[in-house]
Tab-separated table of C-alpha atoms in Angstrom:
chain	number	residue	atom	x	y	z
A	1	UNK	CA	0.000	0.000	0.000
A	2	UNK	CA	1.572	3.291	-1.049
A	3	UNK	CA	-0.061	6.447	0.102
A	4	UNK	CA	1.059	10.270	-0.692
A	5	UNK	CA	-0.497	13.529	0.071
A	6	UNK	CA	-0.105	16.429	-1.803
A	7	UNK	CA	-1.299	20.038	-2.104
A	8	UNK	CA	-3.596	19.681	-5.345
A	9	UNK	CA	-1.861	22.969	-6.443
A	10	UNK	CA	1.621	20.975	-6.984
A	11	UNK	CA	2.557	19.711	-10.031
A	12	UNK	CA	1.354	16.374	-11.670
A	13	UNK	CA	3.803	13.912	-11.479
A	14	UNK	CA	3.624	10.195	-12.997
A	15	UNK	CA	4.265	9.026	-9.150
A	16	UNK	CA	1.230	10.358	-8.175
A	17	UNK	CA	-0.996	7.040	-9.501
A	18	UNK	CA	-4.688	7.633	-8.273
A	19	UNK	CA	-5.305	11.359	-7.983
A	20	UNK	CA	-8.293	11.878	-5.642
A	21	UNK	CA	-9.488	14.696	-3.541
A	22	UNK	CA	-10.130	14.308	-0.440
A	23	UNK	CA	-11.723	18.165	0.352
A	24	UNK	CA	-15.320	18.729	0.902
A	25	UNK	CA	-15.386	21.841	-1.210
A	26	UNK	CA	-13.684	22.250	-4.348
A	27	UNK	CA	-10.233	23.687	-4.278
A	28	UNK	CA	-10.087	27.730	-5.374
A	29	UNK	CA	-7.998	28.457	-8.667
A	30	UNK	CA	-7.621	25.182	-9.981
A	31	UNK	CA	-10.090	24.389	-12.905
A	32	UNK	CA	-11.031	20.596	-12.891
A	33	UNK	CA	-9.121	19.846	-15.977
A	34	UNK	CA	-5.813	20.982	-14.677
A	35	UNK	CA	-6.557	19.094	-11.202
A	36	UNK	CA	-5.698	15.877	-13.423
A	37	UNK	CA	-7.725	13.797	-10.778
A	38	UNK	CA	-9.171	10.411	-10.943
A	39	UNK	CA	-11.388	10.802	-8.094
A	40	UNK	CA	-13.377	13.434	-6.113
A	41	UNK	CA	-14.323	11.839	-3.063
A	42	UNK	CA	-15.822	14.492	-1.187
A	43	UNK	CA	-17.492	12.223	0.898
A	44	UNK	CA	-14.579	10.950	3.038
A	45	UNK	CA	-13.769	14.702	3.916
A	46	UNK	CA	-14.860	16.324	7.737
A	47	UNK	CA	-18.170	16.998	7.991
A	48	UNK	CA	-19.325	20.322	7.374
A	49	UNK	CA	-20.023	20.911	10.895
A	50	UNK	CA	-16.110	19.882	12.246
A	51	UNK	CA	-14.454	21.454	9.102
A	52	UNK	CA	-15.828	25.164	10.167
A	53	UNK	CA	-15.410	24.338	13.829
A	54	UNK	CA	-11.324	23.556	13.111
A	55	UNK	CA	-11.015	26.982	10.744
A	56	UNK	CA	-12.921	28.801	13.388
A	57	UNK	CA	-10.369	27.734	15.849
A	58	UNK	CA	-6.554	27.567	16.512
A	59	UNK	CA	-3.833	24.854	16.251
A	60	UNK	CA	-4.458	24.611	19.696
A	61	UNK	CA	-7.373	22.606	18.977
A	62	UNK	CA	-5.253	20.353	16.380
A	63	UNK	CA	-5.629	16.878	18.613
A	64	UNK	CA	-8.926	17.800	19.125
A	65	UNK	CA	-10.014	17.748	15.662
A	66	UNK	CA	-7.787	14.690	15.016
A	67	UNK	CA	-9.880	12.499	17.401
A	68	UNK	CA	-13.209	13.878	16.033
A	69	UNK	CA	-12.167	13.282	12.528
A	70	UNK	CA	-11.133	9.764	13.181
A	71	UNK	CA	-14.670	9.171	14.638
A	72	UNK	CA	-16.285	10.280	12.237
A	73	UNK	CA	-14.283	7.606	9.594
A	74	UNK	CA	-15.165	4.778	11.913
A	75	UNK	CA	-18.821	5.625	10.527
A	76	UNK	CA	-17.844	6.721	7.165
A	77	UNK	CA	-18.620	4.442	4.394
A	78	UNK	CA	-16.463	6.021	1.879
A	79	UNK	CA	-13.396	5.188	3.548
A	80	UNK	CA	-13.843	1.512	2.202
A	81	UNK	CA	-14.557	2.865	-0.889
A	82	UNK	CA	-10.893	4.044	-0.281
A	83	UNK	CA	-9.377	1.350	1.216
A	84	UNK	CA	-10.379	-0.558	-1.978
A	85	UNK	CA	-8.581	1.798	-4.383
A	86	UNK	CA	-5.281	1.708	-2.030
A	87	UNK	CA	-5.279	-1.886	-2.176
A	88	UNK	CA	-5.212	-1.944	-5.633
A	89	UNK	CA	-3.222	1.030	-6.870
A	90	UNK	CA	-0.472	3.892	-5.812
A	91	UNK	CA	-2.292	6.708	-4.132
A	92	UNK	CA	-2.315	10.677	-3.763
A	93	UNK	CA	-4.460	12.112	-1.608
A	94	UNK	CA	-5.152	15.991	-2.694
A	95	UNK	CA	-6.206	18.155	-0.146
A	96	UNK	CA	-5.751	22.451	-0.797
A	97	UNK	CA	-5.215	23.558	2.836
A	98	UNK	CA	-1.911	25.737	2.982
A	99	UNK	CA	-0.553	24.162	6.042
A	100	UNK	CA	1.041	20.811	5.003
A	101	UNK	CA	0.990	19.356	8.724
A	102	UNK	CA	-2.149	20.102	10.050
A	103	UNK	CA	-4.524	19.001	7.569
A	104	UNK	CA	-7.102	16.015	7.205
A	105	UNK	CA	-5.220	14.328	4.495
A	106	UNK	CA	-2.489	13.718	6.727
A	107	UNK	CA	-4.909	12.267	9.251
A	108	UNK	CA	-6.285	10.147	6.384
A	109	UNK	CA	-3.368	8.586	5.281
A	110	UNK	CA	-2.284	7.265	8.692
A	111	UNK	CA	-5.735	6.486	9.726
A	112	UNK	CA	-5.238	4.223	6.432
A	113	UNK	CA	-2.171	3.105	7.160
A	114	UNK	CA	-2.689	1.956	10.278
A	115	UNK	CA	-6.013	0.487	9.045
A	116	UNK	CA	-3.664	-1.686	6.574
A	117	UNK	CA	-1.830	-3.228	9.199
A	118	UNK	CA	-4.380	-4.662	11.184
């Protein structure tokens, strides 16, 4: 199982395998044609309700949101959709938040991870 993440504004590389989205809302300044994805799975992004509670608030509430996040994918039935493609296929998660460490994608791809080694 190979899993990236990338900022969708990066450049398209031919490492990248399955391009898919993982943001709830589409990403500004990027037109769907140059996003080069495979997949918009808008689905296995926070929930409306948790994404505007974490922008709201600071970094100080970064473990906070982790834990809700990773409740909420216990429940969400995208994330086998998911864990099907991974199986199968070289992955990039695409997310457009600025901040390359605190971000859901990163949560994601260890949740998945760790998901694969059980």
């Amino acid at each position: 199982m190979e899993i990236h993440i990338k900022r969708i504004y990066e450049h398209v590389s031919a490492n990248d395998g399955k391009r898919i989205l993982v943001d709830r809302l589409w990403s500004r300044g990027i037109s769907k044609e140059n996003a080069h994805l495979d997949l918009w799975l808008k689905e296995i992004a926070p929930s409306t309700e948790l994404r505007k509670w974490f922008h709201a608030e600071s970094l100080e509430h970064w473990s906070e949101f982790k834990q809700r996040y990773l409740k909420e994918l216990e429940t969400n039935p995208a994330v086998k959709e998911l864990q099907d493609i991974v199986s199968k296929h070289r992955v990039t998660l695409l997310y457009s938040a600025k901040d390359v460490e605190h971000n859901h994608a990163v949560i994601l791809r260890d949740y998945l991870l760790e998901k694969e080694k059980k």
